[in-house]
mmCIF file of C-alpha atoms and ligand atoms in Angstrom:
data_model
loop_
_atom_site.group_PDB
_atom_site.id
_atom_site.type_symbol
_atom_site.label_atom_id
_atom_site.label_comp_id
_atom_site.label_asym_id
_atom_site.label_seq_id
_atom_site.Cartn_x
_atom_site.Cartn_y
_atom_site.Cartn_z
ATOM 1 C CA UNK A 298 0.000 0.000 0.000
ATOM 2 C CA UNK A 299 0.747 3.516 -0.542
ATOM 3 C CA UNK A 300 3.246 5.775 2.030
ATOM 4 C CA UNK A 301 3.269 9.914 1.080
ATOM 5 C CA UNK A 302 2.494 8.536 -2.751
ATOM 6 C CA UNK A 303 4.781 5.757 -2.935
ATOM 7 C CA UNK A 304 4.050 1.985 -2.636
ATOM 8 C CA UNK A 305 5.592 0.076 -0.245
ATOM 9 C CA UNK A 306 4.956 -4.031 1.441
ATOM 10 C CA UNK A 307 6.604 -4.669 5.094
ATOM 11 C CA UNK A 308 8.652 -6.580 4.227
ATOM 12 C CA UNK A 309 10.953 -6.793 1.135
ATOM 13 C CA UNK A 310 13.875 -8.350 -0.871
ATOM 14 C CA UNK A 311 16.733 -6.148 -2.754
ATOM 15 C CA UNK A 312 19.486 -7.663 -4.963
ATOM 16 C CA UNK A 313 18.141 -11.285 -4.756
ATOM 17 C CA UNK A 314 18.940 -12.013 -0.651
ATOM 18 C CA UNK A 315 18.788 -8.433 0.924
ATOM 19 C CA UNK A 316 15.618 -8.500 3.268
ATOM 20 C CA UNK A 317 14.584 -5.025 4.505
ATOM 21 C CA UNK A 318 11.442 -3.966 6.415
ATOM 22 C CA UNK A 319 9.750 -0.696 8.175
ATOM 23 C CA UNK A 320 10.887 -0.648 11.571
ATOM 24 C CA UNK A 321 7.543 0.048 12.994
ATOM 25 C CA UNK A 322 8.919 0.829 16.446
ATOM 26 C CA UNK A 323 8.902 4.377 15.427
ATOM 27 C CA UNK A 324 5.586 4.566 13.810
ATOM 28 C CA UNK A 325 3.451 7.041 13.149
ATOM 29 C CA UNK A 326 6.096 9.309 14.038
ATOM 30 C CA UNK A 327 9.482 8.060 12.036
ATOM 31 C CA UNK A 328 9.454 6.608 9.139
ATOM 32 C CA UNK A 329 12.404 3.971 9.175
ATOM 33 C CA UNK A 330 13.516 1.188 7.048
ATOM 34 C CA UNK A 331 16.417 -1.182 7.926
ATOM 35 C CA UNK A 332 17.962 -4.100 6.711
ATOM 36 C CA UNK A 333 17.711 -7.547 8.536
ATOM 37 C CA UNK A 334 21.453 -9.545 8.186
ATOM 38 C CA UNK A 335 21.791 -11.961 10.732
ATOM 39 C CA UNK A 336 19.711 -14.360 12.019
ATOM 40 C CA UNK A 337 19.898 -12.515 15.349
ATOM 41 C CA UNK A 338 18.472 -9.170 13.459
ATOM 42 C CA UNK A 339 15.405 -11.611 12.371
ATOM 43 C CA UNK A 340 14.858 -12.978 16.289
ATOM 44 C CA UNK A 341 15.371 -9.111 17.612
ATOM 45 C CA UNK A 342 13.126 -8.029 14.963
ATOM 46 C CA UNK A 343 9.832 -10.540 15.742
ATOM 47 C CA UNK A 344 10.910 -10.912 19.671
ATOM 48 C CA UNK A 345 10.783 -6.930 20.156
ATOM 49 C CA UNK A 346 8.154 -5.506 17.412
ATOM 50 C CA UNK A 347 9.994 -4.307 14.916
ATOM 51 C CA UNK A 348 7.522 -6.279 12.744
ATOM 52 C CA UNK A 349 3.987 -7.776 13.822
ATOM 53 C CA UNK A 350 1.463 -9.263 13.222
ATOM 54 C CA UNK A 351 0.066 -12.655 12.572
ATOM 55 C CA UNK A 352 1.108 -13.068 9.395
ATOM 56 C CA UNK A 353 4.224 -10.723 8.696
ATOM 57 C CA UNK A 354 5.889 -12.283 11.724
ATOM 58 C CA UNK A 355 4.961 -15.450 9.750
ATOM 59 C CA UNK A 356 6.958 -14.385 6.693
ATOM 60 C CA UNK A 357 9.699 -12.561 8.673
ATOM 61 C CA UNK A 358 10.784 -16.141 10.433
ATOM 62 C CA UNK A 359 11.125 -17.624 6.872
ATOM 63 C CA UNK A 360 13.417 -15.053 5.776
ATOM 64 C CA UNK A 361 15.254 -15.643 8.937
ATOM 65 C CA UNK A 362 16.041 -19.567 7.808
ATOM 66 C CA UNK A 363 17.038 -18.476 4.198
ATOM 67 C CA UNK A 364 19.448 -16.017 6.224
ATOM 68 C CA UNK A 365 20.726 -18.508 8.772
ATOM 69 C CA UNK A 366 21.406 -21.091 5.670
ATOM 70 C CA UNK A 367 23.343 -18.377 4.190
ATOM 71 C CA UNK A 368 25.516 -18.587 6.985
ATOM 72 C CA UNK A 369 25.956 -22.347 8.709
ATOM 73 C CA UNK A 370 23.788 -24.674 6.360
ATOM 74 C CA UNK A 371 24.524 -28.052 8.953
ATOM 75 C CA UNK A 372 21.536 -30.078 9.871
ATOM 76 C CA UNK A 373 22.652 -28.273 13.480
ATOM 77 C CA UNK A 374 22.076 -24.647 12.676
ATOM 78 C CA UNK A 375 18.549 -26.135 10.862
ATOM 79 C CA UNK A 376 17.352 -27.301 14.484
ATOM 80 C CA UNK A 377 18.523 -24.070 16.119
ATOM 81 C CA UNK A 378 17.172 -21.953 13.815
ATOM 82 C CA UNK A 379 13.277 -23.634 14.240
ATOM 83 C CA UNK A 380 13.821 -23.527 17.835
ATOM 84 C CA UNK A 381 15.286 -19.808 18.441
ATOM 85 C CA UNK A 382 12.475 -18.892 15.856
ATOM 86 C CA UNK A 383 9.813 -20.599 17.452
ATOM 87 C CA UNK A 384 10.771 -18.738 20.707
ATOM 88 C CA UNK A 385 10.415 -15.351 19.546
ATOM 89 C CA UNK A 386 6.584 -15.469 20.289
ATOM 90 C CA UNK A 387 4.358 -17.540 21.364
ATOM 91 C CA UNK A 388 0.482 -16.956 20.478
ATOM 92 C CA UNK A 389 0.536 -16.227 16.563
ATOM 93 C CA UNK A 390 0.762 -19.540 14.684
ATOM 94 C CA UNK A 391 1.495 -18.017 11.152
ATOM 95 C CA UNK A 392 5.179 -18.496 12.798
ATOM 96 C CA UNK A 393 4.664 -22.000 13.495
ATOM 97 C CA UNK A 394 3.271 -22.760 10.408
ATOM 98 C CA UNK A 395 5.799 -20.659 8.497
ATOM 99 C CA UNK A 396 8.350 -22.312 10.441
ATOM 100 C CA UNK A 397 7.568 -26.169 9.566
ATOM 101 C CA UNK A 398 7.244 -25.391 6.159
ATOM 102 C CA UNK A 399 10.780 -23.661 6.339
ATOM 103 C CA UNK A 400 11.858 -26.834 8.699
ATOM 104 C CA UNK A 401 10.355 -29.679 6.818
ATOM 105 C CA UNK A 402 11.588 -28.517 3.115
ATOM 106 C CA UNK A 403 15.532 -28.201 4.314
ATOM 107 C CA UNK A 404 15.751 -30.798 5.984
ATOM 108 C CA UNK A 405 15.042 -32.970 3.391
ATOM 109 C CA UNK A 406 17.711 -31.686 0.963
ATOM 110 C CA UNK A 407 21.254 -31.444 0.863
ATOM 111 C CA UNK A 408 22.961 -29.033 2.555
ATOM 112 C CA UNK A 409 24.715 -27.067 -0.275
ATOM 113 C CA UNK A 410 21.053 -26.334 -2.102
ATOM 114 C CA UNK A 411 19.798 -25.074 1.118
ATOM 115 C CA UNK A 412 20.609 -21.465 0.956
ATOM 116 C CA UNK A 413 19.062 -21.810 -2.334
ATOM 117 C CA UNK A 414 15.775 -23.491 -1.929
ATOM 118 C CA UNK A 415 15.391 -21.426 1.408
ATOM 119 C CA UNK A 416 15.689 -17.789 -0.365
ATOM 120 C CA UNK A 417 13.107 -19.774 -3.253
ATOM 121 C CA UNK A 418 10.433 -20.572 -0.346
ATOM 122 C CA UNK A 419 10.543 -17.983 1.615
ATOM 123 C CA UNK A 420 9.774 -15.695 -1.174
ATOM 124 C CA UNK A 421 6.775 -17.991 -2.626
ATOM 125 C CA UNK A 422 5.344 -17.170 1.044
ATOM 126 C CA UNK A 423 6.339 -13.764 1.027
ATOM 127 C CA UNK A 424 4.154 -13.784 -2.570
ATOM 128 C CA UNK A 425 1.376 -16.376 -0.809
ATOM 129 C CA UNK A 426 0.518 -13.921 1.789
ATOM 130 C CA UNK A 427 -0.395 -10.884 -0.426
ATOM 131 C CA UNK A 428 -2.403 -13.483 -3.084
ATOM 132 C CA UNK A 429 -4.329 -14.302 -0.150
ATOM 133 C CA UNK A 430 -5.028 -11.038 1.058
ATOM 134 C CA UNK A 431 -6.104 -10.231 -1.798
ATOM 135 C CA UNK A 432 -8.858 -13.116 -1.912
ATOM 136 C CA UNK A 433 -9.678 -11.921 1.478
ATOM 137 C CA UNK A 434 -10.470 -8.407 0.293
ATOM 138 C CA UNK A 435 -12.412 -9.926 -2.418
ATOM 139 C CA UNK A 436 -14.417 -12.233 -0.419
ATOM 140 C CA UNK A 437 -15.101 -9.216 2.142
ATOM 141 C CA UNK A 438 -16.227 -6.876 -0.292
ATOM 142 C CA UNK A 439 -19.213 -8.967 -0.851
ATOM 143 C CA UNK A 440 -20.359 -9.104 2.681
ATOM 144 C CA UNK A 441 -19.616 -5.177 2.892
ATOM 145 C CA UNK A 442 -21.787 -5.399 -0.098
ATOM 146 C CA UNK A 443 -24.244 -7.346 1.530
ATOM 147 C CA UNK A 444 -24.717 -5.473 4.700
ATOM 148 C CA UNK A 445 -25.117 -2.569 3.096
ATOM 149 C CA UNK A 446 -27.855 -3.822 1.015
ATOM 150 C CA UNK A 447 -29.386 -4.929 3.837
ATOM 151 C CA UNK A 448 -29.488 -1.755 6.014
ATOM 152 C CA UNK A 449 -30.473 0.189 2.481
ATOM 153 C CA UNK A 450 -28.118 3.016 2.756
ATOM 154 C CA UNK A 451 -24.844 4.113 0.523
ATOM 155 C CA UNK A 452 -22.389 4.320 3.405
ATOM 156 C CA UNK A 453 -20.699 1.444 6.260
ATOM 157 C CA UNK A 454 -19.061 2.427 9.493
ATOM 158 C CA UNK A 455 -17.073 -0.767 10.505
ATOM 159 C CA UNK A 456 -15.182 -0.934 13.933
ATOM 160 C CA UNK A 457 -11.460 -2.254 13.651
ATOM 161 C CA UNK A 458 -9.025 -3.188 16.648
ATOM 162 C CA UNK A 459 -5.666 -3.645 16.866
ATOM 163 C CA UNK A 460 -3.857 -3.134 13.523
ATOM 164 C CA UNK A 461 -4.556 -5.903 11.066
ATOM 165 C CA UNK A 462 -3.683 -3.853 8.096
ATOM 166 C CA UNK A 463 -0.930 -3.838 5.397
ATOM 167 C CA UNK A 464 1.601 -3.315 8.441
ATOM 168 C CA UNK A 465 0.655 -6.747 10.388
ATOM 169 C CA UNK A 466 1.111 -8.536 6.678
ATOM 170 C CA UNK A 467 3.127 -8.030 3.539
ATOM 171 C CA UNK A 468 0.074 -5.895 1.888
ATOM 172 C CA UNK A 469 -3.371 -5.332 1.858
ATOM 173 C CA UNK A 470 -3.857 -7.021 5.082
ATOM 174 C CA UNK A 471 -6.297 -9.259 6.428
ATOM 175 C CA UNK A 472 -9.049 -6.874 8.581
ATOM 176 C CA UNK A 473 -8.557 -3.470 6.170
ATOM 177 C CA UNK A 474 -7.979 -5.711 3.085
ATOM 178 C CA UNK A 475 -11.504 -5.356 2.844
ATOM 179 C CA UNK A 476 -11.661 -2.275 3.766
ATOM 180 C CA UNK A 477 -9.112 -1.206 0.940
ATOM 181 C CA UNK A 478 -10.747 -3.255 -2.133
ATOM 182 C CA UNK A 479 -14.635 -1.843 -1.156
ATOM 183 C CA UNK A 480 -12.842 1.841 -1.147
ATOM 184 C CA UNK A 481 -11.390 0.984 -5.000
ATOM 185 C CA UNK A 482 -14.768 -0.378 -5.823
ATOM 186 C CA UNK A 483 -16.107 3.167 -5.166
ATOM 187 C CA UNK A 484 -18.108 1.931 -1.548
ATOM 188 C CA UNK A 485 -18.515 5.036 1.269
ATOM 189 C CA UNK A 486 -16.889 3.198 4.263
ATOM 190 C CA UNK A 487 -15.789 5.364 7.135
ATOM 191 C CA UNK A 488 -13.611 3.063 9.962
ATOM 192 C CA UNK A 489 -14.025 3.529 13.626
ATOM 193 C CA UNK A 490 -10.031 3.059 15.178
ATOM 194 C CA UNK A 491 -9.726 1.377 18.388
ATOM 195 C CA UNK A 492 -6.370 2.728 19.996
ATOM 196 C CA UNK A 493 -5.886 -0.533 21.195
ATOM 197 C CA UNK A 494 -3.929 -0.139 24.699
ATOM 198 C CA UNK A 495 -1.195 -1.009 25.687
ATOM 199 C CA UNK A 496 1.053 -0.606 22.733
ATOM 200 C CA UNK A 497 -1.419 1.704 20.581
ATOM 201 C CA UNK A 498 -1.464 -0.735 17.353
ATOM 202 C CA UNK A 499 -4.869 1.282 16.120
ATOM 203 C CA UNK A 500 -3.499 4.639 17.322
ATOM 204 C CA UNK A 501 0.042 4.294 16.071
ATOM 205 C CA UNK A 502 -0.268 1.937 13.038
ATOM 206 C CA UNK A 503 -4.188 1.690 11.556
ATOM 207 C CA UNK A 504 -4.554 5.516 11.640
ATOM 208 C CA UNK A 505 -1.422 5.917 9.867
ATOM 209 C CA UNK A 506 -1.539 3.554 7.052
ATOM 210 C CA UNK A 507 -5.505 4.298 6.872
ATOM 211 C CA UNK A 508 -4.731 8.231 6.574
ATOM 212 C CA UNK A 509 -1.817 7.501 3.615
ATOM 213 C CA UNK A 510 -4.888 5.615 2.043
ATOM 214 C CA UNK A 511 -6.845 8.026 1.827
ATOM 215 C CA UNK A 512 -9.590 5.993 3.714
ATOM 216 C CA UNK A 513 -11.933 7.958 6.003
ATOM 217 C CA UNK A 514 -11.415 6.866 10.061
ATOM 218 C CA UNK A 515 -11.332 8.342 13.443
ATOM 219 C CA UNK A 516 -9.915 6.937 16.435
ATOM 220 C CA UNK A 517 -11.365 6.067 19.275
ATOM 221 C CA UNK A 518 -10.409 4.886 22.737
ATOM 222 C CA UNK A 519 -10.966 1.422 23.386
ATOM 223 C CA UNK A 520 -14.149 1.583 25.736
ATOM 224 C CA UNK A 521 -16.216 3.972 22.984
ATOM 225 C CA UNK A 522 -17.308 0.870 20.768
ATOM 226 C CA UNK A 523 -19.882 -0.298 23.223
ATOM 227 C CA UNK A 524 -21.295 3.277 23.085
ATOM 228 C CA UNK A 525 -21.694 3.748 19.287
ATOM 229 C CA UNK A 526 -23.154 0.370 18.722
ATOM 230 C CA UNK A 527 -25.410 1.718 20.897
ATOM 231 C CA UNK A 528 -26.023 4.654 18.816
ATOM 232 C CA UNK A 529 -26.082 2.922 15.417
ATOM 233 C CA UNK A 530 -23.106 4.167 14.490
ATOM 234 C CA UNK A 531 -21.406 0.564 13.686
ATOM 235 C CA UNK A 532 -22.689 -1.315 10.741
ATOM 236 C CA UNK A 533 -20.084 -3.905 11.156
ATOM 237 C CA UNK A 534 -16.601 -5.257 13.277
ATOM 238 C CA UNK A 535 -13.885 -6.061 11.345
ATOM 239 C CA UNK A 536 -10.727 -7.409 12.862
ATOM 240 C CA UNK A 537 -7.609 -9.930 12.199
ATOM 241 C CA UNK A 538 -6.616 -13.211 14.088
ATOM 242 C CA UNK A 539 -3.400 -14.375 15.552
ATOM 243 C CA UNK A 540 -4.800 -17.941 15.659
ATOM 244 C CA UNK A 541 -7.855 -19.549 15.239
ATOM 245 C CA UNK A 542 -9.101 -22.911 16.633
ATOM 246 C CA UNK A 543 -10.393 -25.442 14.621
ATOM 247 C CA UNK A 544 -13.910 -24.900 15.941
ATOM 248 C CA UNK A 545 -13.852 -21.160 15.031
ATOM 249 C CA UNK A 546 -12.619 -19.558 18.287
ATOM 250 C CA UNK A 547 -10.764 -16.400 17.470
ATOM 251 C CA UNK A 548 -8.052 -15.046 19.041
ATOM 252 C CA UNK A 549 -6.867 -11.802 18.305
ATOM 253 C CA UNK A 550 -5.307 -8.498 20.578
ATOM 254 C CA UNK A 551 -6.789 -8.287 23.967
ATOM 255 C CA UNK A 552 -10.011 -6.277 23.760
ATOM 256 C CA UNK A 553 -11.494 -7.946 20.812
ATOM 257 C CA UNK A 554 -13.562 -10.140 23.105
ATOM 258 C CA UNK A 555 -15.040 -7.081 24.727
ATOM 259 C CA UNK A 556 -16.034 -5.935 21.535
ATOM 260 C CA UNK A 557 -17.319 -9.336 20.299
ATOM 261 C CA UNK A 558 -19.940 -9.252 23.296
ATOM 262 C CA UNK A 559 -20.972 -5.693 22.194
ATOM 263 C CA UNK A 560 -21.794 -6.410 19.160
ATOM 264 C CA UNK A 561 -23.681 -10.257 19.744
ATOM 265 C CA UNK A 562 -25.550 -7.314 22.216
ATOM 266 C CA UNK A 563 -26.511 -4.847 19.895
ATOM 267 C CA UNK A 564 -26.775 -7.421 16.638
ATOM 268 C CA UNK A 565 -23.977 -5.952 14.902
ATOM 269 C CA UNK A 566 -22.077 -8.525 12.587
ATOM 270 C CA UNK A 567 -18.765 -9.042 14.161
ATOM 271 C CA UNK A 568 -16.039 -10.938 11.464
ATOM 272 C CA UNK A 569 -12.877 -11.927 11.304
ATOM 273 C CA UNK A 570 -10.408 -11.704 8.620
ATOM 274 C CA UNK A 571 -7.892 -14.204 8.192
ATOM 275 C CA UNK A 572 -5.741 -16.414 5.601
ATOM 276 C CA UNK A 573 -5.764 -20.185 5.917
ATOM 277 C CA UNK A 574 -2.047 -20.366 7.253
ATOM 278 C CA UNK A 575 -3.719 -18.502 10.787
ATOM 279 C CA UNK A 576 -6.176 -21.499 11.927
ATOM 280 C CA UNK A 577 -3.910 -24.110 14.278
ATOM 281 C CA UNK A 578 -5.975 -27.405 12.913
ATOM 282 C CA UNK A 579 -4.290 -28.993 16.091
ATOM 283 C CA UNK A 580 -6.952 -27.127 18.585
ATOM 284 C CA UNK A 581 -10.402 -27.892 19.175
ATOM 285 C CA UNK A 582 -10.603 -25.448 21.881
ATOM 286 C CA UNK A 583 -9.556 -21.937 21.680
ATOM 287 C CA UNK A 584 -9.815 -20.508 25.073
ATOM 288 C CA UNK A 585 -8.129 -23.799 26.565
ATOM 289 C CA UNK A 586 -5.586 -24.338 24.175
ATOM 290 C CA UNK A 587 -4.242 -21.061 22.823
ATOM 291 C CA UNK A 588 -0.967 -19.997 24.427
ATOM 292 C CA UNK A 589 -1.554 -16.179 25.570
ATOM 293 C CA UNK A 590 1.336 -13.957 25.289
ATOM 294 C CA UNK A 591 1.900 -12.106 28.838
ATOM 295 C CA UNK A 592 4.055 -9.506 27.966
ATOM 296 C CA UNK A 593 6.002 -6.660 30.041
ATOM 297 C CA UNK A 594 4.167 -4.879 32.265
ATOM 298 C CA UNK A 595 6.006 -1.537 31.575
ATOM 299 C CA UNK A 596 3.753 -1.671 28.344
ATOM 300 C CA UNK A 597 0.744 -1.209 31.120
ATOM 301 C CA UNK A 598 2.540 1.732 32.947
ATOM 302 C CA UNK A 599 4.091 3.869 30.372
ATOM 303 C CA UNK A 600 3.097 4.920 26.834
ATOM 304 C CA UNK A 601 4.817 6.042 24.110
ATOM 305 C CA UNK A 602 4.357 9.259 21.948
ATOM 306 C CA UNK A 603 6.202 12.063 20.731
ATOM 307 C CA UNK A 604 6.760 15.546 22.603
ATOM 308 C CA UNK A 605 7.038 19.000 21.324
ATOM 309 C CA UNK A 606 10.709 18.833 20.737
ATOM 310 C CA UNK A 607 9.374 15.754 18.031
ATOM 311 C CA UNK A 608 11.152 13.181 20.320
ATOM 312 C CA UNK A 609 9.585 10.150 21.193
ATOM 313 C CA UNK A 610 9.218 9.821 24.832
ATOM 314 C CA UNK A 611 7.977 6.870 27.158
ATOM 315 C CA UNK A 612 5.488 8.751 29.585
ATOM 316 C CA UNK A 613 4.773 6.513 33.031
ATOM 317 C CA UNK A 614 1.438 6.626 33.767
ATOM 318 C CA UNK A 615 0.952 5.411 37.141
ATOM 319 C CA UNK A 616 2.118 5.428 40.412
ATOM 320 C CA UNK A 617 5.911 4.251 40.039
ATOM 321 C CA UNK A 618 6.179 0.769 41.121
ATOM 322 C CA UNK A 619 2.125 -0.085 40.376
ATOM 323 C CA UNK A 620 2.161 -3.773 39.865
ATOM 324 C CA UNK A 621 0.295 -4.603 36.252
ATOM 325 C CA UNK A 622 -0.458 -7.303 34.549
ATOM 326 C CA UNK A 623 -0.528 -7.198 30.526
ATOM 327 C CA UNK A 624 -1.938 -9.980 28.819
ATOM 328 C CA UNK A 625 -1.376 -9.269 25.031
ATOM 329 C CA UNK A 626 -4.078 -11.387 23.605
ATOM 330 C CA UNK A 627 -7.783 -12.831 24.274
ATOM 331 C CA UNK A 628 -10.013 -15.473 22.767
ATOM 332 C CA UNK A 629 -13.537 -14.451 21.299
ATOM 333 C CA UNK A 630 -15.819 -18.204 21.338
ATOM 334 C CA UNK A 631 -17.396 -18.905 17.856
ATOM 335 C CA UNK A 632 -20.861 -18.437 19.263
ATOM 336 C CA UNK A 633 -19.930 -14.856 18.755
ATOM 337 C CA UNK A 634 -18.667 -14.876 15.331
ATOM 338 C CA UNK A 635 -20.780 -14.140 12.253
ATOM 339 C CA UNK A 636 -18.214 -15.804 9.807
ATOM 340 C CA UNK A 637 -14.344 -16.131 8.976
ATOM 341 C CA UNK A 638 -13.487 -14.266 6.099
ATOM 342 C CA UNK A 639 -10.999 -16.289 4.271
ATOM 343 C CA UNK A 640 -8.657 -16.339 0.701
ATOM 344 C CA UNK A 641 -11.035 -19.200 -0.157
ATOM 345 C CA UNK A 642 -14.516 -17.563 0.776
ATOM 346 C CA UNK A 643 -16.567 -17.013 4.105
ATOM 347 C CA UNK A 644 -16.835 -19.776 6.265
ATOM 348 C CA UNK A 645 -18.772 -20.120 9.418
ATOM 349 C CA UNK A 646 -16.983 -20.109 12.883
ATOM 350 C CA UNK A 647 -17.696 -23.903 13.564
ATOM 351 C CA UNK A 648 -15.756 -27.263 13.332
ATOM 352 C CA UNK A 649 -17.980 -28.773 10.437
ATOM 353 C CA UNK A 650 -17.407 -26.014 8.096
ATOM 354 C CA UNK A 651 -13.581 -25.298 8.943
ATOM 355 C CA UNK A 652 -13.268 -28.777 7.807
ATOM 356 C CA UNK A 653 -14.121 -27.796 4.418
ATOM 357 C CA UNK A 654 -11.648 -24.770 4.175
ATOM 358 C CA UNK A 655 -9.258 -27.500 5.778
ATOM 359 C CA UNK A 656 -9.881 -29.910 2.842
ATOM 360 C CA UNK A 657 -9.890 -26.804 0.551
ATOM 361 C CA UNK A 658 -6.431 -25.402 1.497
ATOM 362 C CA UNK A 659 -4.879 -28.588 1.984
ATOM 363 C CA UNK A 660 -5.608 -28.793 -1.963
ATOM 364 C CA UNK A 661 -3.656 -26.135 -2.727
ATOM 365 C CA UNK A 662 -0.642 -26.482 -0.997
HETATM 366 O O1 MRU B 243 0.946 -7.930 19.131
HETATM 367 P P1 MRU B 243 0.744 -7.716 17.661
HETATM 368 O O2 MRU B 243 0.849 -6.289 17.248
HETATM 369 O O3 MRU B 243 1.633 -8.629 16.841
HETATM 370 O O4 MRU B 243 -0.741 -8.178 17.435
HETATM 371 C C1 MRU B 243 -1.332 -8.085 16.167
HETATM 372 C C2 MRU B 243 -2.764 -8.410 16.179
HETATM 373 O O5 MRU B 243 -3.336 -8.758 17.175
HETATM 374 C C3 MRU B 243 -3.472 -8.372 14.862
HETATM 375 O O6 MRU B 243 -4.781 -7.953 15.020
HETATM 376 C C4 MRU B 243 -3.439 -9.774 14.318
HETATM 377 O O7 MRU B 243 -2.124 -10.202 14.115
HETATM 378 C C5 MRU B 243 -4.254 -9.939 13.128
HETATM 379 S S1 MRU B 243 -3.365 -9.724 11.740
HETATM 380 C C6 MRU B 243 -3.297 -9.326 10.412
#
């Protein structure tokens, strides 16, 4: 998508093995772009945020084995790599699934094609992951469509969380991929921004790409959603997934649940956007099963933003020494979900009919 004009992805390759991304640290306030060289760079980068999201960190890790094969190509370095990878973070399972594709293909071949083959793959799912967003922006543009059919006007308000944008993928992303294709296809859509607390993600990130765009918004703090579905001023909720059970549970960053049970209140379709690569077909039960990322609780106590000098400053916002606890994601049941919006059409949040997409995607691997 576009930045000031120009079009960028978050992730990209120069002079055949050169991987680069935006350092979205510094975002919306510094625009930065660095290169990733060592396999450390690549475990630094997904560990500490440089990159996020479900799916980017998904395409980041691969890029981290082609790099690591550049450098020690043993059977060794392949088992280190999965498992210093696979420790970066622990709730989105694009990086698991990313990961055993990386894991499963070198293994298998001999170690002097492996720098090869791993620069090859990692690049076909570098190519995957904006294909599918794609779809996904396809496939929501009809239920956009729909609803507004429905409701008989010529304009949607939808309610996002987090940042599931172009930033949290290659392009397009999952949640605004929709959001982008029903804009080209001429539809009025305004977006409602949750800041999404503690690290800002809708604040710092959604506003930012949405307002390069050119896509109508306004942010919001995270309790207002409740209040404007109230007021009929949501037509729809439109988020991303970090991983999603194969009976449909969805989790995504912490708050989406809140704003799941808002909506089943005030019968306002809630979906989720999401390519195949996001479901973990190894869980039956979301809440149960799905690890949740506790993360620092100096993400609770300060926040980050930029002063009048233009430097950015961490600002503590409690008492020093408050004790907080920050966990990063939560799990919205199925029950609550009107329908997973996928690369391969809409399916509904239940086992029986994520066994199709199963069977479906499975094809086309
Ligand atoms: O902690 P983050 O910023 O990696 O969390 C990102 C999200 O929760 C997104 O909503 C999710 O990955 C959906 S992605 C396109």
């Amino acid at each position: 998508m576009k930045v000031n004009g120009k079009k960028y992805t978050s992730i990209w390759v120069e002079e055949g093995n050169r991987v680069f991304i935006i350092d979205q640290r510094w975002l919306p306030h510094q625009f930065k772009l660095i290169e990733l060289i060592t396999l450390n760079d690549f475990l630094v980068s997904i560990r500490d945020m440089w990159v996020r999201g479900a799916p980017l960190i998904g395409v980041t890790a691969a890029f981290g084995f082609a790099k690591s094969m550049q450098y020690d190509n043993s059977d060794k370095s392949l088992h280190e790599t999965k498992s210093l990878l696979l420790s970066t973070r622990p709730t989105a399972v694009n990086l698991h699934w990313a990961v055993k594709i990386m894991f499963d293909l070198l293994i298998n071949v001999d170690r002097d094609s492996r720098q090869d083959i791993a620069l090859i793959k990692a690049k076909e799912i570098l190519t995957r992951d904006i294909l599918s967003n794609k779809e996904i922006g396809k496939n929501g543009y009809e239920i956009i469509k729909n609803i507004i059919d429905k409701k008989n006007t010529d304009k949607i308000n939808i309610l996002t969380h987090c940042n599931a944008g172009w930033l949290a993928t290659v392009d397009w992303g999952t949640a605004t991929s929709p959001i982008y294709y029903s804009k080209e296809k001429g539809v009025n859509i305004h977006v409602f921004v949750d800041e999404t607390r503690p690290r800002n993600q809708g604040a710092q990130l959604t506003t930012w790409e949405l307002l390069h765009n050119d896509i109508s918004h306004e942010l919001i703090v995270d309790n207002a959603g409740g209040h404007l579905m109230q007021h009929n001023e949501i037509d729809m909720v439109l988020v991303g997934s970090d991983r999603t059970s194969s009976n449909g549970d969805v989790c995504n960053k912490i708050g989406t649940y809140l704003k799941a049970l808002s909506a089943f209140d005030n019968d306002i379709p809630f979906y989720v956007a999401l390519p195949s690569s996001t479901i973990d077909w190894n869980i039956k039960n979301g809440i149960k099963d799905i690890p949740i990322e506790e993360r620092d609780a100096s993400e609770v106590n300060f926040v980050q933003g930029k002063d009048k000098s233009n430097n950015i400053v961490n600002v503590e916002i409690a008492p020093q020494g408050t004790r907080s606890r920050n966990p990063a994601f939560d799990v919205t049941p199925a029950r609550l979900v009107s329908g997973l919006i996928t690369e391969y059409g809409v399916f509904d949040a239940n086992y029986k009919s994520l066994q199709i997409l199963k069977i479906i995607s499975e094809g086309k691997q």
